[in-house]
Coordinates of C-alpha atoms in Angstrom, one line a residue:
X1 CA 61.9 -45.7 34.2
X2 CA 64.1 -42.7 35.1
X3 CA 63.8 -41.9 31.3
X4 CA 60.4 -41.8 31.6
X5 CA 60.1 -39.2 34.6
X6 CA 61.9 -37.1 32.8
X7 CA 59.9 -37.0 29.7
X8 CA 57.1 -36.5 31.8
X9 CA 58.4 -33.8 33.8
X10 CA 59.4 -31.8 30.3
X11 CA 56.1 -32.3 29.0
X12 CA 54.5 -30.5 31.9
X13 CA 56.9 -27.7 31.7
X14 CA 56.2 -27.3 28.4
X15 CA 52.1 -27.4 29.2
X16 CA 53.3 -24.6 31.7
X17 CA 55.0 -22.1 29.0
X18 CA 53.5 -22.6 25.7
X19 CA 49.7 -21.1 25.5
X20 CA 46.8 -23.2 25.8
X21 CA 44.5 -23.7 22.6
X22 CA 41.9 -21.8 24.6
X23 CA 44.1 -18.5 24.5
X24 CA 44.8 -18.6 21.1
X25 CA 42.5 -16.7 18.6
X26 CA 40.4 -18.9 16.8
X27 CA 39.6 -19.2 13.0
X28 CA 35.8 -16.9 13.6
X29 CA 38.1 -14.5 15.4
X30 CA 40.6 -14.1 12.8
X31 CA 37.6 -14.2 9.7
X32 CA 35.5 -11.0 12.4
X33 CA 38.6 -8.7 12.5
X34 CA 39.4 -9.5 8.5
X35 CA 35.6 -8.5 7.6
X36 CA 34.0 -4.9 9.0
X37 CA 31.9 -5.3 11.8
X38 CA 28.4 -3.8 12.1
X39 CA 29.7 -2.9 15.6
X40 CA 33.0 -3.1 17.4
X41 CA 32.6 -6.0 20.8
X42 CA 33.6 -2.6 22.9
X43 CA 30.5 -0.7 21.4
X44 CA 27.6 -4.0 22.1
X45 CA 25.7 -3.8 24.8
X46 CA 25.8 -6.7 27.3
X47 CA 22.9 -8.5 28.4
X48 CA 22.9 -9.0 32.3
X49 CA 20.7 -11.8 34.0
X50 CA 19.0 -10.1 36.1
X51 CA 17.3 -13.1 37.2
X52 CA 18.2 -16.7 37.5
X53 CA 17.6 -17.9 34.1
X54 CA 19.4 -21.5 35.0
X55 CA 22.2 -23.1 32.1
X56 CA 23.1 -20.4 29.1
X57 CA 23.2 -23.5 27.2
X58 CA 20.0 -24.8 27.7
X59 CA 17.5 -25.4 24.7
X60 CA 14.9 -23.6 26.1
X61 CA 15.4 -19.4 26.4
X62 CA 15.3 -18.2 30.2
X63 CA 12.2 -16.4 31.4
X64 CA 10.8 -13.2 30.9
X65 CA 12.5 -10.2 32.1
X66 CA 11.2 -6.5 31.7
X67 CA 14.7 -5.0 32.4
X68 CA 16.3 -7.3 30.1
X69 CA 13.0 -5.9 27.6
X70 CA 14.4 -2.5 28.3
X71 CA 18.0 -3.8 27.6
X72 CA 16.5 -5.0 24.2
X73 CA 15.1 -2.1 23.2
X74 CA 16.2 0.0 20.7
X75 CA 16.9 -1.4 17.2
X76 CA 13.0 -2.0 16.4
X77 CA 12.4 1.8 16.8
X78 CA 15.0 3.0 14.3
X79 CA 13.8 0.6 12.2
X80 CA 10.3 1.8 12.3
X81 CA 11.6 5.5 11.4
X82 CA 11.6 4.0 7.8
X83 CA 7.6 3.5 8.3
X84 CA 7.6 7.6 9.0
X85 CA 9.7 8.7 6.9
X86 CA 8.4 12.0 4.7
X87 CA 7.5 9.8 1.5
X88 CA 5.1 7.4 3.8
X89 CA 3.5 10.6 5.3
X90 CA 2.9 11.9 1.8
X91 CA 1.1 8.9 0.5
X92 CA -1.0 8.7 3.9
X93 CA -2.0 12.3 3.1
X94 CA -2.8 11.5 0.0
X95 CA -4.5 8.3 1.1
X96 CA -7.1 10.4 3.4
X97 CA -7.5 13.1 1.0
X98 CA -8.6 10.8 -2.1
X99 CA -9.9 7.7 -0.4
X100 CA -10.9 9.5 3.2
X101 CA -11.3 6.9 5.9
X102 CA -11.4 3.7 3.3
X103 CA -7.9 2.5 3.6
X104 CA -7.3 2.4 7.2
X105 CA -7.7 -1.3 7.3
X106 CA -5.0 -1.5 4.4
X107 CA -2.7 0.6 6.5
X108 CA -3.0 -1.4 9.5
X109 CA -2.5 -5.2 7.0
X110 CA 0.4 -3.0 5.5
X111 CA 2.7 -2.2 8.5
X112 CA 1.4 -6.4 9.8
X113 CA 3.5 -7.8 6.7
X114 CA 6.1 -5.0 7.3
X115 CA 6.5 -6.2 10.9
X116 CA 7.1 -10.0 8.9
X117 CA 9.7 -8.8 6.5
X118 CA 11.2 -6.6 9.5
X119 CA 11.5 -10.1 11.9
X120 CA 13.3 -12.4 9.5
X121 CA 15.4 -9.0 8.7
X122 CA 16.1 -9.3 12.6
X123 CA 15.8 -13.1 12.7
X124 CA 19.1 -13.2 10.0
X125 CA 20.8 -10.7 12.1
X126 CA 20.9 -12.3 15.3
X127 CA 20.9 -15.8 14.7
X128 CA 24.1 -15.9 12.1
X129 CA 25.9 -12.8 13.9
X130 CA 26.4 -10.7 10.6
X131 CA 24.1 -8.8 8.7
X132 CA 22.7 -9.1 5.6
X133 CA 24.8 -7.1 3.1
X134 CA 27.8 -9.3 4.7
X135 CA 26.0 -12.8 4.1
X136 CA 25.2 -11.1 0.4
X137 CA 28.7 -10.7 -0.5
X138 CA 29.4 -14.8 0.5
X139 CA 26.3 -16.1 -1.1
X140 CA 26.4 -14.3 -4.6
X141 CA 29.0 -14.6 -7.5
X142 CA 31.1 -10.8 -7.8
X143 CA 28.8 -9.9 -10.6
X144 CA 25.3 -10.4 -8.7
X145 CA 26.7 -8.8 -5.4
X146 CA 27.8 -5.4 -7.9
X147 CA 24.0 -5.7 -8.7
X148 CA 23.0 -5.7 -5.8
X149 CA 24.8 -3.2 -4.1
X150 CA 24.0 -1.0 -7.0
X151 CA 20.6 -1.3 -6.4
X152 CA 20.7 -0.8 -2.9
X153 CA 22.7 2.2 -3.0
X154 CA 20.4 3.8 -5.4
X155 CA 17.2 3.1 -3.2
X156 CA 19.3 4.5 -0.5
X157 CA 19.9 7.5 -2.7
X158 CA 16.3 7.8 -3.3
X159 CA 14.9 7.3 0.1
X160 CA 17.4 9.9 1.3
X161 CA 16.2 12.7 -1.4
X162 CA 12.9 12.2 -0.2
X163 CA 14.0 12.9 3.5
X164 CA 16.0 15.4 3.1
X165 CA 13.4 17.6 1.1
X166 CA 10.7 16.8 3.6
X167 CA 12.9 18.4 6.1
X168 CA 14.0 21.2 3.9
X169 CA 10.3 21.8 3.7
X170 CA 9.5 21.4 7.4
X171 CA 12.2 24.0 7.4
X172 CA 11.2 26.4 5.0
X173 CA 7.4 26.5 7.1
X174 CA 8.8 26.9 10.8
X175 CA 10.8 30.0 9.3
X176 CA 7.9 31.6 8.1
X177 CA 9.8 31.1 4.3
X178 CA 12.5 32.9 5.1
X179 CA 14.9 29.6 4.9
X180 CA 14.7 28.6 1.2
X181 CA 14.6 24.9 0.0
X182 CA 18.1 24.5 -0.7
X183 CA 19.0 26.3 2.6
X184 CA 17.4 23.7 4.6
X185 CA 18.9 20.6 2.2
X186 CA 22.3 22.1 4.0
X187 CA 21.3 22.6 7.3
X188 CA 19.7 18.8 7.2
X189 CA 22.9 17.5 5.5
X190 CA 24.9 18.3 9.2
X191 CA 22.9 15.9 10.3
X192 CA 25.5 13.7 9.6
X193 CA 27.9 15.2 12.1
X194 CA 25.2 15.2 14.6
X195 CA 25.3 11.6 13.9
X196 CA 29.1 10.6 14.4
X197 CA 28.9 13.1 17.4
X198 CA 26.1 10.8 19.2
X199 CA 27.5 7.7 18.4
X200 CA 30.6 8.6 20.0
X201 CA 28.9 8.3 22.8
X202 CA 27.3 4.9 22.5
X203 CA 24.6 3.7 20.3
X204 CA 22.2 4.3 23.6
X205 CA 22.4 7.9 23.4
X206 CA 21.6 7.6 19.7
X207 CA 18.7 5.5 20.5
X208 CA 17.2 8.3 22.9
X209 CA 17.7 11.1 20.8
X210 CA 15.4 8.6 18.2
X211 CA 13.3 8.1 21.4
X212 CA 12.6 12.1 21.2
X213 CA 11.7 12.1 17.4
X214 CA 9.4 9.4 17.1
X215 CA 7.5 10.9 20.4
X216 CA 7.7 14.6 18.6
X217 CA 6.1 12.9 15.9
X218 CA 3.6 11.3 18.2
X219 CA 2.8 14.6 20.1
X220 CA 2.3 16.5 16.9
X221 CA 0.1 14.3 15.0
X222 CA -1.8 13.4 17.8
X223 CA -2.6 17.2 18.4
X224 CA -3.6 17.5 14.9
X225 CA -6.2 14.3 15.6
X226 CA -7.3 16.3 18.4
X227 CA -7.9 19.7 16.8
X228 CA -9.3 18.3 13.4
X229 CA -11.7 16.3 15.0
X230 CA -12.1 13.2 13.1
X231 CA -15.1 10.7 13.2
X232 CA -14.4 7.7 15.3
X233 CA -17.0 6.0 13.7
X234 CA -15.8 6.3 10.4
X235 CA -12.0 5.5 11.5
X236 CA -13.4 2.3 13.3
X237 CA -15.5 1.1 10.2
X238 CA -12.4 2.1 8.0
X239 CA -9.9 -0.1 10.3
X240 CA -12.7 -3.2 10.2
X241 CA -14.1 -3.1 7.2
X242 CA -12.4 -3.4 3.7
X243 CA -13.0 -1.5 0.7
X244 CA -11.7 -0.9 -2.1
X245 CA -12.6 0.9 -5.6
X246 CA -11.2 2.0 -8.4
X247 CA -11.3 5.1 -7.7
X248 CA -8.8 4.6 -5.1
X249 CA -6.3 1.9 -6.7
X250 CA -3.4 4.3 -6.8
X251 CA -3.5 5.3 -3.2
X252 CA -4.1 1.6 -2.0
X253 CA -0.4 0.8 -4.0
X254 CA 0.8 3.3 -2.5
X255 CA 0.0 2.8 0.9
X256 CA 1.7 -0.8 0.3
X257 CA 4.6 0.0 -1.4
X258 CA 5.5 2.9 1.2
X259 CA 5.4 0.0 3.9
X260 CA 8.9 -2.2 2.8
X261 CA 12.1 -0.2 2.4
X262 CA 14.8 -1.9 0.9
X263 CA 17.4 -0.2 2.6
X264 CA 15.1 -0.6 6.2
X265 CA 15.7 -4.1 5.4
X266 CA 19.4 -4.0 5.5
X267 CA 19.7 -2.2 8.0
X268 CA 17.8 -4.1 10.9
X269 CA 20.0 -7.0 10.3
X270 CA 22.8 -5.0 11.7
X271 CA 20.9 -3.1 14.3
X272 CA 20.0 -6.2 16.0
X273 CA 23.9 -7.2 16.9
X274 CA 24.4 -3.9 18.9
X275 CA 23.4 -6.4 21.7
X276 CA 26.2 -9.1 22.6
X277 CA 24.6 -12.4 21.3
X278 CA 26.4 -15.3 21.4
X279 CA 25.0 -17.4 17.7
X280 CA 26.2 -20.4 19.4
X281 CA 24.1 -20.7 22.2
X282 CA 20.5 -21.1 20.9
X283 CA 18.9 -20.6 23.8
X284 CA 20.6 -16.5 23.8
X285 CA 19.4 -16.5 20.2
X286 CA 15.5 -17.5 20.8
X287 CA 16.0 -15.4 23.9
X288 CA 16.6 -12.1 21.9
X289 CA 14.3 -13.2 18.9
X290 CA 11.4 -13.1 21.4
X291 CA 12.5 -9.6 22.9
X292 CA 13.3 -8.5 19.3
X293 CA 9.5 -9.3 18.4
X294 CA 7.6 -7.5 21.3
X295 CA 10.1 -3.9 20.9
X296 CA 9.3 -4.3 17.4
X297 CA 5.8 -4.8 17.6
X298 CA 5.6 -2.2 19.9
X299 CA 7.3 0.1 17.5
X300 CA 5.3 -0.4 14.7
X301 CA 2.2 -0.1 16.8
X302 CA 2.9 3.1 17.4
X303 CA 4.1 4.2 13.8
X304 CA 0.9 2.6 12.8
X305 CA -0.7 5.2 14.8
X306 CA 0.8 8.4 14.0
X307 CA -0.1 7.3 10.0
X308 CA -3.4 6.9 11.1
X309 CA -3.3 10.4 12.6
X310 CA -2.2 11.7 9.5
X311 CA -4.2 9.8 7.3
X312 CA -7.3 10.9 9.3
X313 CA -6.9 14.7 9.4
X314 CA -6.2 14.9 5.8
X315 CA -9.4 12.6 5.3
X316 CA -11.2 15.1 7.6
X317 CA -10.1 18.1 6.3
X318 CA -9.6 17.3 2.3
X319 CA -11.9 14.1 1.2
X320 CA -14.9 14.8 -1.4
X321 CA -13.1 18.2 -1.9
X322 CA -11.8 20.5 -5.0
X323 CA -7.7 19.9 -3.3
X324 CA -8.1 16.7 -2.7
X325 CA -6.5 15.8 -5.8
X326 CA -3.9 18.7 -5.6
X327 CA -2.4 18.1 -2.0
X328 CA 0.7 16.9 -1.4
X329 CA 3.9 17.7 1.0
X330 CA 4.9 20.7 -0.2
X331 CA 1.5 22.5 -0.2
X332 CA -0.2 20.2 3.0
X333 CA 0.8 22.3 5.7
X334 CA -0.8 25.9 3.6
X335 CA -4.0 23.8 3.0
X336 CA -4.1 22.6 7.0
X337 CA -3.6 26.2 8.2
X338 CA -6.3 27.2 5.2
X339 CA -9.2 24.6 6.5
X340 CA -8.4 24.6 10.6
X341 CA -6.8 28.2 11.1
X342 CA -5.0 28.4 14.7
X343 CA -6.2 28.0 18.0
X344 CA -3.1 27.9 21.1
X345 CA -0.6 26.7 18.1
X346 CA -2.0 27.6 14.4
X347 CA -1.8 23.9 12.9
X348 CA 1.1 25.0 10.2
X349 CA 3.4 24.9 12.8
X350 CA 2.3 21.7 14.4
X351 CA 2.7 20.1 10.8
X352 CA 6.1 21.5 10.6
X353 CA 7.7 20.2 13.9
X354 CA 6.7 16.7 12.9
X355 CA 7.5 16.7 9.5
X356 CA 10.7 17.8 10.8
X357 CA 10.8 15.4 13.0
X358 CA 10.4 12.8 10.7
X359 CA 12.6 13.8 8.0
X360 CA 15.6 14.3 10.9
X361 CA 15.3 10.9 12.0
X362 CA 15.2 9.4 8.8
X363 CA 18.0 11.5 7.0
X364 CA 19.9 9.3 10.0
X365 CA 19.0 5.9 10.1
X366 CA 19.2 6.4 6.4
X367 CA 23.4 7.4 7.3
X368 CA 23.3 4.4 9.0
X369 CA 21.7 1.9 6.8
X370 CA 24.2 3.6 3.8
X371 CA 27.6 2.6 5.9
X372 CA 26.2 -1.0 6.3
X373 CA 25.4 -1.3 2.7
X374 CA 28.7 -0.1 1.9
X375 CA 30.5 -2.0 4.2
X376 CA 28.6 -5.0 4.3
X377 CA 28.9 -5.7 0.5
X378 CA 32.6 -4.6 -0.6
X379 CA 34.0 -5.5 2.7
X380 CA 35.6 -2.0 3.4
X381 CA 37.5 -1.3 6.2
X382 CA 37.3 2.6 6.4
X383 CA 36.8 4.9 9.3
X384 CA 33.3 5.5 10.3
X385 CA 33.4 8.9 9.9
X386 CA 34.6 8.4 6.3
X387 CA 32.3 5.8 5.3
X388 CA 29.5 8.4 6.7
X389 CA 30.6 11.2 4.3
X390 CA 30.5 9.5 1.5
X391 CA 27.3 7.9 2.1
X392 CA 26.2 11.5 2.9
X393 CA 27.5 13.0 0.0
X394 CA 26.0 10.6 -2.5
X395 CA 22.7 11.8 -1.6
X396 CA 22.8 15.1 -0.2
X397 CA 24.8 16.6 -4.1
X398 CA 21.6 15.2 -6.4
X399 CA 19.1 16.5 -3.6
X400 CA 20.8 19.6 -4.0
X401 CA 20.4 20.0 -7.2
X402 CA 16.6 19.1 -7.0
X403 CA 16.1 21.5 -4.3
X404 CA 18.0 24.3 -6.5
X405 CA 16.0 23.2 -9.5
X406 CA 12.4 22.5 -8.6
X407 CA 12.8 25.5 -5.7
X408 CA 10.2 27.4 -7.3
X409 CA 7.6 24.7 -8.1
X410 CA 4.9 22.6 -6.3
X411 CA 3.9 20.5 -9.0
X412 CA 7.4 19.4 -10.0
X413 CA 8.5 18.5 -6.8
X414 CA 5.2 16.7 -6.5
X415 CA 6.2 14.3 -9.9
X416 CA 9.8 14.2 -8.6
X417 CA 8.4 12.5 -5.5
X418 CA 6.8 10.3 -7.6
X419 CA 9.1 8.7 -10.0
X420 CA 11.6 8.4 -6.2
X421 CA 8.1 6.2 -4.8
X422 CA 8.6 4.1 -8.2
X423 CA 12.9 4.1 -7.8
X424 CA 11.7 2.7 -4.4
X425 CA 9.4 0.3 -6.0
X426 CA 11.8 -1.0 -8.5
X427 CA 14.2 -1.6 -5.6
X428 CA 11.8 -3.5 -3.4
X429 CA 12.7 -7.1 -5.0
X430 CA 16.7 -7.1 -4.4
X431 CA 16.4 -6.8 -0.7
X432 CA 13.3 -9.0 -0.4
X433 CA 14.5 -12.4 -2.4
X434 CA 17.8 -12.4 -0.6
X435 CA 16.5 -11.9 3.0
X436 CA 14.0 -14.8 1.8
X437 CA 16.7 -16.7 0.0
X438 CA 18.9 -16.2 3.2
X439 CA 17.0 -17.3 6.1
X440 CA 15.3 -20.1 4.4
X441 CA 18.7 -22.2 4.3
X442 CA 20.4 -24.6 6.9
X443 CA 23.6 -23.7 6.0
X444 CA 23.4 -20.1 7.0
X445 CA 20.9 -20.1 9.7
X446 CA 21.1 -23.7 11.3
X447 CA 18.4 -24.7 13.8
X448 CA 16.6 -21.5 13.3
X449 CA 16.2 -21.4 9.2
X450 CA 12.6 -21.0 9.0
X451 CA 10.1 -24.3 8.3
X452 CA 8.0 -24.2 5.4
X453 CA 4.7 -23.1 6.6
X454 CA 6.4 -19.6 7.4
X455 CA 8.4 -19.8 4.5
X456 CA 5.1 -20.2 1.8
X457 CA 3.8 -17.6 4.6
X458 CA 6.9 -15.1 3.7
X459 CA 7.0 -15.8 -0.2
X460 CA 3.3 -14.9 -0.5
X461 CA 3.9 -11.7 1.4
X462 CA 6.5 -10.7 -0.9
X463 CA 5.1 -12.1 -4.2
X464 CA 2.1 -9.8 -3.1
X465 CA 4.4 -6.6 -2.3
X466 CA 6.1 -7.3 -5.4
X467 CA 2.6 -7.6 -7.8
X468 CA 1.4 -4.9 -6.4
X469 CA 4.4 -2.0 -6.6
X470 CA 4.2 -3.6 -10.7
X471 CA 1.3 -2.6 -11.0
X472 CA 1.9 0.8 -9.3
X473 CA 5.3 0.9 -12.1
X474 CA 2.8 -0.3 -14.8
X475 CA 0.4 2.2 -14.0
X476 CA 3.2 4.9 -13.6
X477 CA 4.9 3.8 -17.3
X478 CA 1.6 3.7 -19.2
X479 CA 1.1 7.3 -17.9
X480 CA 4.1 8.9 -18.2
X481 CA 6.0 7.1 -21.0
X482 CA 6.1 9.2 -24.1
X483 CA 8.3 9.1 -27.3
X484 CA 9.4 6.2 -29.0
X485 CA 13.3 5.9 -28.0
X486 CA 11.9 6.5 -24.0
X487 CA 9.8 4.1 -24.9
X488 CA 12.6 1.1 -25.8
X489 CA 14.7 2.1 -23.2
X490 CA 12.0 1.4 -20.7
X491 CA 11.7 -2.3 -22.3
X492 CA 15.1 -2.8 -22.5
X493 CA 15.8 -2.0 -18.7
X494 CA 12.6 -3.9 -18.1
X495 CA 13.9 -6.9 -20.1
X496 CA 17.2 -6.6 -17.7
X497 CA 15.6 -6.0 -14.3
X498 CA 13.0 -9.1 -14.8
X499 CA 15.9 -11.5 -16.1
X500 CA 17.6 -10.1 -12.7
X501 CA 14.8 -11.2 -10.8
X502 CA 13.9 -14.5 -12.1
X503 CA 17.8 -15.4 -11.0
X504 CA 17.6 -14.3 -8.1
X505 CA 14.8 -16.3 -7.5
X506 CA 16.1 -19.5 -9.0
X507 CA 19.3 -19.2 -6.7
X508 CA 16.4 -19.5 -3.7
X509 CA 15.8 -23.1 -5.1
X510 CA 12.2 -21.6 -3.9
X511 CA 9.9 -23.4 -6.2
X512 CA 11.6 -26.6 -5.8
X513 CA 11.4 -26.2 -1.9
X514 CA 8.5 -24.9 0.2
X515 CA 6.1 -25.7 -2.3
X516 CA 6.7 -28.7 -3.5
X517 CA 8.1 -30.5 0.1
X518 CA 4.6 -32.0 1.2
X519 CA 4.2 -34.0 -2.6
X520 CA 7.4 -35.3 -2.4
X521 CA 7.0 -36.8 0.7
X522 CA 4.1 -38.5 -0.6
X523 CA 5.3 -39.8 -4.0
X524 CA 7.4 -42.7 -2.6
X525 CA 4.0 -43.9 -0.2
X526 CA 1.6 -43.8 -3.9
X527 CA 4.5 -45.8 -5.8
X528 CA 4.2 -48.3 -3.3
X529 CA 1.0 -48.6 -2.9
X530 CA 0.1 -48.9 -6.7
X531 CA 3.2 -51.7 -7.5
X532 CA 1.7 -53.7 -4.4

């Protein structure tokens, strides 16, 4: 019995000394500080109740909170940037000037399935607490994920050639031509410092200084609506009514394909965990799924809005006209000043702050989306500051060169934009099918993998994106395709990138899923019935 006192007594001195399981790191723990983060626990912001919101752990998420919307709200506005980017203003100039008020109701459907694509983008993020180069890199053999990378990095590239010559241009207007192209390709380029600068100081202050883009944006283009005048009743019959003709085809693809970035994609799956979010605690994740969807929503309402006022000036100004066919970035702001003059600002310069604007945001967030990509799919643990460099420097030496090359001419910089809206187009698929192959399985997403209804929902969504930017590549080929060893290098790359596709989409297990779930439910009940 004495014995036995003493055992007991040793074993509580030993409970005392050595650490409880609780303070020891756990195997999640160990696999987060092996992997890069998105962000660093010290650099998330925390989510306060404000309110009694009763048990964390409850199924149910607590009730609605406006502070804890404002806490939310953020990630859904740099996210939107890609929807305003200079390549999406482009096409909505071009989409006024050729099909005037017609396509509104395209635009508005457009930036609806964006919004989709955008909310499973988030929906990913939040609910397996990595984003979605990271869950890439697990899911896919070595080979695939070097695909994949590749092909986001060069839709990265693209995007970011696009921006960064928009705001060279915005550049080049506001001083009066002064600033050449490739002057302004440098000065956009520090925009990178600017960049590790803000985030040094938390990603709030980054998402103000986005705040004051997106309203210069807003501003500008809305005084451009104001001055030009539009017709209300053509804009409302344009948003309710569809048309479409063939005259107009090209712009329609275009307004479509300008609509799903596959680097945007990316890169709101890791905007969404600068908020602390416990993945364990469903009630947390449905909590900041519905916050996620209304800042979102709101976002793209409002970039919805300010492509509309583009896409109605230029429809105002530049529709049945001799330029209609002729206008494009580099020459929009000359033709504006040509057909509406001045008045307390002369419209040039109103067009140049928010192109500016626009192409400084996105020349940011596309810094951003680069060290994710980077990060996310070869697991690299380098300095932020490094990893922003060479993101930066990846795009900013071949815009440099186009800038130095195609300085001197409109229409070459106009084709140039258009083969980077095809790049784009090619891209589209290899961020698509994985976010779709991704958040439709248990295994990565657990209670909140989406059902089948909203799965058949997103496949149709992207097997319409997809259709539709091949016929914009088709169309793009058959007219710009010459020469017979151009010609078989095009098929051969075409061979390549469809065989690419189709495995991506057999690794989904898509066809033998959604689709087919309701008929095998029912094949048991008709064998029954017909051996009774």
């Amino acid at each position: 019995m004495e014995n036995d006192v003493k055992v007991d007594e040793k074993l509580e001195e030993a409970d005392r000394l050595l650490p409880h399981p609780q303070s020891l790191p756990s195997n999640s723990d160990d696999e987060e500080s092996e992997s890069e983060a998105a962000f660093e626990s010290r650099d998330k912001i925390v989510i306060v109740d404000f309110e009694s919101s009763g048990d964390a752990d409850a199924a149910t998420a607590p009730p609605f909170s406006w502070r804890k919307l404002w806490l939310f709200t953020g990630p859904g506005f740099l996210m939107s940037i890609a929807f305003l980017d200079p390549g999406n203003l482009e096409g909505d100039l071009q989409a006024g000037a050729i099909a005037g008020y017609s396509l509104l109701w395209l635009l508005m459907w457009a930036t609806a399935m964006g919004l989709l694509i955008q909310m499973l983008s988030a929906r990913v993020g939040v609910a397996t607490g990595r984003h979605l180069a990271e869950l890439c890199r697990d899911e896919y053999p070595t080979w695939a994920r070097y695909v994949l990378w590749s092909m986001a990095e060069i839709a990265l590239i693209g995007a970011d050639i696009q921006e960064v010559i928009g705001s060279a241009i915005a550049i080049q207007i506001l001083s009066r031509g002064v600033l050449p192209l490739w002057a302004g390709v440098v000065i956009t380029a520090s925009d990178c410092f600017l960049f590790l600068f803000l985030e040094n100081y938390g990603v709030r202050k980054l998402e103000a200084v986005f705040a004051v883009l997106i309203a210069t944006m807003g501003l500008s283009f809305a005084w451009m609506f104001g001055e030009t005048k539009p017709s209300g009743k053509e804009l409302m019959i344009g948003i309710l009514l569809p048309r479409l003709s063939s005259k107009t085809i090209r712009q329609a693809v275009g307004v479509v394909g300008c609509v799903i970035m596959p680097h945007n994609v990316f890169l709101h799956s890791a905007l969404v965990q600068s908020r602390k979010i416990d993945p364990k605690k469903k009630s947390r994740v449905q909590e900041a799924l519905n916050y996620y969807l209304i800042e979102s929503s709101v976002a793209l309402f409002i970039s919805f809005m300010i492509n509309l006022f583009v896409t109605t000036v230029f429809a105002k100004g530049f529709y049945g006209t001799e330029k209609a066919n002729n206008i494009g970035l580099v020459n929009a702001g000359q033709y504006l000043q040509e057909k509406f003059g001045g008045g307390l600002l002369p419209i040039l310069y109103i067009w140049g702050i928010g192109l500016l604007a626009a192409g400084q945001s996105s020349t940011i967030t596309g810094t951003y989306a680069g060290q994710f990509i980077m990060g996310g799919f070869l697991n690299l643990r380098l300095k932020k500051w490094m990893r922003a460099v060479i993101t930066r420097s990846c795009a900013i030496v071949p815009t440099m060169i186009v800038a130095i090359v195609f300085n001197t001419s409109e229409a070459s910089l106009d084709v140039l934009n258009e083969w980077l809206n095809v790049l784009q187009s090619v891209q589209i698929p290899f961020a698509l099918l994985p976010l779709l192959t991704l958040v439709s399985k248990e295994e990565v997403m657990g209670d909140f993998k989406i059902g089948p209804i909203l799965q058949r929902i997103a496949w149709t969504v992207a097997a319409l994106v997809m259709i539709i930017n091949g016929y914009l590549l088709l169309d793009f080929f058959v007219s710009e395709v010459d020469g017979f060893m151009f010609g078989v290098t095009v098929c051969v790359w075409t061979t390549a990138y469809v065989a690419f596709i189709v495995y991506l989409i057999s690794h989904s297990n898509f066809v033998s899923s959604p689709w087919s779930s309701s008929s095998s439910i029912e094949l048991p009940k008709r064998v029954t019935i017909s051996d009774s």
